[in-house]
Amino acid sequence: MSTDRTVPALDVAGVSHSFGRRRALYDCSFTVPVGGVTALIGRNGAGKSTLLRAASGLLRPDGGEVRVLGEPVGDRSLPRIGYVAQQAPLYPMLTVAQTLALGRRLNPRWDAGYAQHLTDDAALPSTARVGTLAPGHRSRLALVMALAKRPELLLLDEPLASLDPVARTEVIGTLMADVAERGTTVLLSSHVVADIDGVCDHVVVLAEGRACLVGEVEPVLAGHLVAVGAGFEISTLDGAEVIEVRTAGRDAIALVRSAGPVPAGDLAWHRPTLEELLLGYLRAAGPELKREVSAA
């Protein structure tokens, strides 16, 4: 794959979109670097699916621009994109073998050998009609269809939602192998933090249609602290950028944006786990969380 690694795999610039009176995206901006797995995290209704549809060319946003590998989304970029929608839309009357044959006819970059390898790994019966497959098997087939076209950017909308724990592990292994062997860029959406912990290199957190946290995992974690102590002590964090405060028994727990050393004092401090960090931002998502925090 000859992708220019200096150009973002995905560049979302000021994208806005509404469905009637409901605003799905609002001045949303972030970039996804080439290679690796970027997790797109947000509550239900945060705009994840709308954003992925815009990036895949299935939706034209009301404002802003989406560029894929340096080019506007369009005829030139679409062959380089693989997309798996949340509902895994496939033709129910076709068999698995017929579905793969259709993929081969429609995609000039189709890798039939790889498609068969992935199908065998997923134990998908070639003669079974798609409509008779269990939801997890339909999701696996949709992933095969996306990967076999050998995309440079793979967009996955809640790909693990319908899978059992074993299938989740297998799918994650398949994705990581594709990233390692081919340098594929994966943008994976989820509202379940556990799905992406230990998998992603970068994170994008959406809140109310905007990116409120963007960055590489390790620098983002290093830029935050968690303070635990009595509520009145937490309230004295003057000058600190407090993302969220919650209570746990008699203690208050604050997620604080800070790249400095652990402060001295009566509060107990620790570096957050990825789950603590993301859940803090998701719980804080609301009218008060309008800023964009970036840690490249």
GROMACS .gro file of C-alpha atoms in nm:
model
  296
    1MET     CA    1   0.000   0.000   0.000
    2SER     CA    2   0.153   0.332  -0.110
    3THR     CA    3  -0.048   0.568   0.110
    4ASP     CA    4   0.123   0.900   0.187
    5ARG     CA    5   0.155   0.887   0.566
    6THR     CA    6   0.198   1.265   0.591
    7VAL     CA    7  -0.163   1.314   0.473
    8PRO     CA    8  -0.441   1.225   0.722
    9ALA     CA    9  -0.643   0.918   0.637
   10LEU     CA   10  -0.952   1.120   0.730
   11ASP     CA   11  -0.982   1.496   0.763
   12VAL     CA   12  -1.313   1.624   0.903
   13ALA     CA   13  -1.329   2.005   0.883
   14GLY     CA   14  -1.622   2.201   1.027
   15VAL     CA   15  -1.881   1.938   0.936
   16SER     CA   16  -2.243   2.007   1.032
   17HIS     CA   17  -2.558   1.813   0.950
   18SER     CA   18  -2.918   1.812   1.067
   19PHE     CA   19  -3.216   1.582   1.018
   20GLY     CA   20  -3.506   1.821   1.027
   21ARG     CA   21  -3.478   2.005   1.358
   22ARG     CA   22  -3.242   1.748   1.509
   23ARG     CA   23  -2.878   1.847   1.483
   24ALA     CA   24  -2.656   1.541   1.440
   25LEU     CA   25  -2.320   1.714   1.378
   26TYR     CA   26  -2.219   2.069   1.459
   27ASP     CA   27  -1.893   2.223   1.338
   28CYS     CA   28  -1.719   1.890   1.393
   29SER     CA   29  -1.345   1.886   1.320
   30PHE     CA   30  -1.069   1.629   1.371
   31THR     CA   31  -0.818   1.421   1.176
   32VAL     CA   32  -0.739   1.050   1.177
   33PRO     CA   33  -0.374   0.960   1.107
   34VAL     CA   34  -0.276   0.693   0.858
   35GLY     CA   35  -0.235   0.344   1.003
   36GLY     CA   36  -0.357   0.200   1.330
   37VAL     CA   37  -0.698   0.193   1.493
   38THR     CA   38  -0.885   0.508   1.594
   39ALA     CA   39  -1.184   0.467   1.823
   40LEU     CA   40  -1.482   0.696   1.766
   41ILE     CA   41  -1.657   0.708   2.103
   42GLY     CA   42  -1.984   0.871   2.197
   43ARG     CA   43  -2.318   0.816   2.355
   44ASN     CA   44  -2.612   0.703   2.145
   45GLY     CA   45  -2.715   1.000   1.933
   46ALA     CA   46  -2.376   1.172   1.953
   47GLY     CA   47  -2.338   1.172   1.573
   48LYS     CA   48  -2.111   0.871   1.519
   49SER     CA   49  -2.317   0.701   1.248
   50THR     CA   50  -2.386   1.030   1.069
   51LEU     CA   51  -2.015   1.105   1.062
   52LEU     CA   52  -1.925   0.762   0.925
   53ARG     CA   53  -2.192   0.790   0.655
   54ALA     CA   54  -2.048   1.127   0.552
   55ALA     CA   55  -1.697   0.979   0.540
   56SER     CA   56  -1.817   0.685   0.330
   57GLY     CA   57  -1.992   0.905   0.075
   58LEU     CA   58  -2.344   0.792   0.166
   59LEU     CA   59  -2.440   1.130   0.310
   60ARG     CA   60  -2.354   1.481   0.197
   61PRO     CA   61  -2.323   1.704   0.506
   62ASP     CA   62  -2.500   2.039   0.520
   63GLY     CA   63  -2.171   2.217   0.585
   64GLY     CA   64  -1.799   2.160   0.610
   65GLU     CA   65  -1.584   1.911   0.424
   66VAL     CA   66  -1.465   1.553   0.463
   67ARG     CA   67  -1.144   1.449   0.289
   68VAL     CA   68  -1.018   1.093   0.260
   69LEU     CA   69  -0.646   1.042   0.202
   70GLY     CA   70  -0.615   1.400   0.081
   71GLU     CA   71  -0.912   1.395  -0.157
   72PRO     CA   72  -1.274   1.506  -0.116
   73VAL     CA   73  -1.511   1.216  -0.070
   74GLY     CA   74  -1.614   1.115  -0.421
   75ASP     CA   75  -1.547   0.884  -0.713
   76ARG     CA   76  -1.168   0.894  -0.672
   77SER     CA   77  -1.166   0.819  -0.299
   78LEU     CA   78  -1.454   0.572  -0.266
   79PRO     CA   79  -1.264   0.267  -0.401
   80ARG     CA   80  -1.012   0.324  -0.121
   81ILE     CA   81  -1.280   0.310   0.151
   82GLY     CA   82  -1.439   0.008   0.315
   83TYR     CA   83  -1.753   0.068   0.519
   84VAL     CA   84  -1.960  -0.158   0.743
   85ALA     CA   85  -2.285   0.000   0.860
   86GLN     CA   86  -2.433  -0.086   1.198
   87GLN     CA   87  -2.715  -0.294   1.049
   88ALA     CA   88  -2.481  -0.479   0.806
   89PRO     CA   89  -2.703  -0.426   0.497
   90LEU     CA   90  -2.672  -0.732   0.274
   91TYR     CA   91  -2.908  -0.899   0.025
   92PRO     CA   92  -3.099  -1.158   0.234
   93MET     CA   93  -3.190  -1.385  -0.060
   94LEU     CA   94  -2.831  -1.430  -0.177
   95THR     CA   95  -2.615  -1.709  -0.042
   96VAL     CA   96  -2.279  -1.637   0.118
   97ALA     CA   97  -2.104  -1.753  -0.201
   98GLN     CA   98  -2.326  -1.534  -0.419
   99THR     CA   99  -2.260  -1.236  -0.193
  100LEU     CA  100  -1.885  -1.283  -0.233
  101ALA     CA  101  -1.925  -1.317  -0.610
  102LEU     CA  102  -2.118  -0.990  -0.617
  103GLY     CA  103  -1.840  -0.823  -0.422
  104ARG     CA  104  -1.588  -0.949  -0.674
  105ARG     CA  105  -1.786  -0.805  -0.966
  106LEU     CA  106  -1.839  -0.465  -0.803
  107ASN     CA  107  -1.492  -0.400  -0.662
  108PRO     CA  108  -1.186  -0.377  -0.889
  109ARG     CA  109  -0.955  -0.417  -0.586
  110TRP     CA  110  -1.128  -0.736  -0.471
  111ASP     CA  111  -0.902  -1.007  -0.325
  112ALA     CA  112  -1.091  -1.334  -0.373
  113GLY     CA  113  -0.832  -1.541  -0.188
  114TYR     CA  114  -0.846  -1.314   0.114
  115ALA     CA  115  -1.227  -1.315   0.106
  116GLN     CA  116  -1.231  -1.695   0.114
  117HIS     CA  117  -0.974  -1.700   0.395
  118LEU     CA  118  -1.184  -1.463   0.606
  119THR     CA  119  -1.503  -1.657   0.527
  120ASP     CA  120  -1.342  -1.984   0.636
  121ASP     CA  121  -1.210  -1.824   0.955
  122ALA     CA  122  -1.560  -1.705   1.040
  123ALA     CA  123  -1.707  -2.050   0.962
  124LEU     CA  124  -1.963  -1.899   0.724
  125PRO     CA  125  -2.140  -2.173   0.523
  126SER     CA  126  -2.113  -2.084   0.155
  127THR     CA  127  -2.457  -2.221   0.063
  128ALA     CA  128  -2.648  -2.050   0.345
  129ARG     CA  129  -2.872  -1.760   0.252
  130VAL     CA  130  -2.778  -1.434   0.418
  131GLY     CA  131  -3.128  -1.392   0.559
  132THR     CA  132  -3.092  -1.716   0.756
  133LEU     CA  133  -2.762  -1.622   0.920
  134ALA     CA  134  -2.746  -1.526   1.285
  135PRO     CA  135  -2.683  -1.152   1.344
  136GLY     CA  136  -2.323  -1.219   1.442
  137HIS     CA  137  -2.258  -1.415   1.123
  138ARG     CA  138  -2.416  -1.140   0.912
  139SER     CA  139  -2.183  -0.891   1.079
  140ARG     CA  140  -1.885  -1.116   1.005
  141LEU     CA  141  -1.990  -1.142   0.638
  142ALA     CA  142  -2.026  -0.765   0.611
  143LEU     CA  143  -1.674  -0.729   0.749
  144VAL     CA  144  -1.546  -0.980   0.494
  145MET     CA  145  -1.705  -0.774   0.215
  146ALA     CA  146  -1.534  -0.459   0.341
  147LEU     CA  147  -1.190  -0.611   0.398
  148ALA     CA  148  -1.178  -0.809   0.073
  149LYS     CA  149  -1.191  -0.490  -0.133
  150ARG     CA  150  -0.854  -0.411   0.029
  151PRO     CA  151  -0.942  -0.062   0.153
  152GLU     CA  152  -0.690   0.188   0.278
  153LEU     CA  153  -0.948   0.335   0.517
  154LEU     CA  154  -1.192   0.100   0.691
  155LEU     CA  155  -1.497   0.258   0.858
  156LEU     CA  156  -1.681   0.037   1.107
  157ASP     CA  157  -2.004   0.141   1.276
  158GLU     CA  158  -2.048  -0.054   1.603
  159PRO     CA  159  -1.893  -0.368   1.446
  160LEU     CA  160  -1.877  -0.566   1.771
  161ALA     CA  161  -2.231  -0.501   1.895
  162SER     CA  162  -2.389  -0.827   1.774
  163LEU     CA  163  -2.091  -1.057   1.838
  164ASP     CA  164  -2.039  -1.303   2.121
  165PRO     CA  165  -1.714  -1.276   2.323
  166VAL     CA  166  -1.527  -1.534   2.113
  167ALA     CA  167  -1.631  -1.371   1.785
  168ARG     CA  168  -1.533  -1.028   1.922
  169THR     CA  169  -1.184  -1.155   1.995
  170GLU     CA  170  -1.159  -1.308   1.647
  171VAL     CA  171  -1.276  -0.989   1.474
  172ILE     CA  172  -1.034  -0.775   1.671
  173GLY     CA  173  -0.754  -1.016   1.577
  174THR     CA  174  -0.850  -0.990   1.210
  175LEU     CA  175  -0.850  -0.611   1.222
  176MET     CA  176  -0.517  -0.591   1.403
  177ALA     CA  177  -0.359  -0.831   1.153
  178ASP     CA  178  -0.480  -0.618   0.862
  179VAL     CA  179  -0.340  -0.305   1.026
  180ALA     CA  180  -0.005  -0.473   1.092
  181GLU     CA  181   0.032  -0.640   0.752
  182ARG     CA  182  -0.109  -0.374   0.521
  183GLY     CA  183  -0.107  -0.051   0.718
  184THR     CA  184  -0.485  -0.021   0.689
  185THR     CA  185  -0.638   0.268   0.882
  186VAL     CA  186  -0.940   0.163   1.091
  187LEU     CA  187  -1.197   0.405   1.234
  188LEU     CA  188  -1.417   0.205   1.469
  189SER     CA  189  -1.721   0.353   1.640
  190SER     CA  190  -1.859   0.233   1.970
  191HIS     CA  191  -2.050   0.352   2.274
  192VAL     CA  192  -1.901   0.067   2.482
  193VAL     CA  193  -1.561   0.166   2.619
  194ALA     CA  194  -1.463  -0.194   2.695
  195ASP     CA  195  -1.483  -0.274   2.323
  196ILE     CA  196  -1.186  -0.055   2.238
  197ASP     CA  197  -0.966  -0.068   2.549
  198GLY     CA  198  -0.632  -0.217   2.446
  199VAL     CA  199  -0.724  -0.203   2.076
  200CYS     CA  200  -0.704   0.161   1.966
  201ASP     CA  201  -0.403   0.386   1.911
  202HIS     CA  202  -0.607   0.709   1.891
  203VAL     CA  203  -0.941   0.824   2.028
  204VAL     CA  204  -1.205   1.072   1.915
  205VAL     CA  205  -1.485   1.145   2.162
  206LEU     CA  206  -1.804   1.295   2.017
  207ALA     CA  207  -2.043   1.492   2.235
  208GLU     CA  208  -2.351   1.664   2.092
  209GLY     CA  209  -2.214   1.635   1.739
  210ARG     CA  210  -1.871   1.782   1.813
  211ALA     CA  211  -1.529   1.633   1.884
  212CYS     CA  212  -1.452   1.716   2.248
  213LEU     CA  213  -1.142   1.497   2.286
  214VAL     CA  214  -0.901   1.401   2.007
  215GLY     CA  215  -0.560   1.244   2.034
  216GLU     CA  216  -0.320   0.956   2.063
  217VAL     CA  217  -0.404   0.734   2.359
  218GLU     CA  218  -0.082   0.760   2.560
  219PRO     CA  219  -0.041   1.141   2.540
  220VAL     CA  220  -0.410   1.186   2.617
  221LEU     CA  221  -0.383   0.969   2.927
  222ALA     CA  222  -0.064   1.147   3.033
  223GLY     CA  223  -0.247   1.480   3.009
  224HIS     CA  224  -0.508   1.393   3.271
  225LEU     CA  225  -0.523   1.311   3.642
  226VAL     CA  226  -0.790   1.172   3.873
  227ALA     CA  227  -0.831   1.330   4.217
  228VAL     CA  228  -1.008   1.147   4.500
  229GLY     CA  229  -1.105   1.315   4.827
  230ALA     CA  230  -1.373   1.491   5.023
  231GLY     CA  231  -1.612   1.704   4.824
  232PHE     CA  232  -1.496   2.031   4.980
  233GLU     CA  233  -1.136   1.947   4.887
  234ILE     CA  234  -1.232   1.882   4.525
  235SER     CA  235  -1.411   2.217   4.515
  236THR     CA  236  -1.082   2.393   4.593
  237LEU     CA  237  -0.909   2.286   4.271
  238ASP     CA  238  -0.862   2.647   4.169
  239GLY     CA  239  -0.724   2.694   3.821
  240ALA     CA  240  -0.755   2.327   3.730
  241GLU     CA  241  -0.954   2.228   3.422
  242VAL     CA  242  -1.202   1.990   3.580
  243ILE     CA  243  -1.374   1.771   3.322
  244GLU     CA  244  -1.609   1.587   3.557
  245VAL     CA  245  -1.681   1.546   3.928
  246ARG     CA  246  -1.883   1.255   4.065
  247THR     CA  247  -1.942   1.102   4.405
  248ALA     CA  248  -1.853   0.754   4.528
  249GLY     CA  249  -1.967   0.698   4.884
  250ARG     CA  250  -1.821   0.978   5.096
  251ASP     CA  251  -1.560   1.071   4.837
  252ALA     CA  252  -1.572   1.293   4.534
  253ILE     CA  253  -1.379   1.189   4.224
  254ALA     CA  254  -1.264   1.449   3.973
  255LEU     CA  255  -1.118   1.398   3.627
  256VAL     CA  256  -0.876   1.684   3.570
  257ARG     CA  257  -0.687   1.789   3.261
  258SER     CA  258  -0.327   1.835   3.373
  259ALA     CA  259   0.006   1.740   3.218
  260GLY     CA  260   0.209   1.839   3.525
  261PRO     CA  261   0.332   1.626   3.816
  262VAL     CA  262   0.090   1.484   4.071
  263PRO     CA  263   0.009   1.775   4.307
  264ALA     CA  264   0.091   1.761   4.676
  265GLY     CA  265  -0.185   1.783   4.935
  266ASP     CA  266  -0.456   1.578   5.100
  267LEU     CA  267  -0.617   1.456   4.779
  268ALA     CA  268  -0.524   1.114   4.640
  269TRP     CA  269  -0.414   1.141   4.277
  270HIS     CA  270  -0.360   0.883   4.006
  271ARG     CA  271  -0.331   0.865   3.630
  272PRO     CA  272  -0.659   0.757   3.472
  273THR     CA  273  -0.712   0.435   3.287
  274LEU     CA  274  -0.854   0.470   2.936
  275GLU     CA  275  -1.192   0.360   3.069
  276GLU     CA  276  -1.186   0.622   3.346
  277LEU     CA  277  -1.087   0.891   3.098
  278LEU     CA  278  -1.346   0.812   2.833
  279LEU     CA  279  -1.630   0.752   3.078
  280GLY     CA  280  -1.548   1.083   3.243
  281TYR     CA  281  -1.582   1.268   2.914
  282LEU     CA  282  -1.896   1.076   2.819
  283ARG     CA  283  -2.063   1.149   3.153
  284ALA     CA  284  -1.964   1.515   3.123
  285ALA     CA  285  -2.099   1.541   2.769
  286GLY     CA  286  -2.369   1.804   2.763
  287PRO     CA  287  -2.425   2.176   2.719
  288GLU     CA  288  -2.130   2.255   2.945
  289LEU     CA  289  -1.881   2.054   2.737
  290LYS     CA  290  -1.845   2.260   2.420
  291ARG     CA  291  -1.469   2.293   2.396
  292GLU     CA  292  -1.241   2.078   2.185
  293VAL     CA  293  -0.940   1.929   2.360
  294SER     CA  294  -0.668   1.797   2.132
  295ALA     CA  295  -0.362   1.596   2.223
  296ALA     CA  296  -0.174   1.494   1.910
   0.00000   0.00000   0.00000
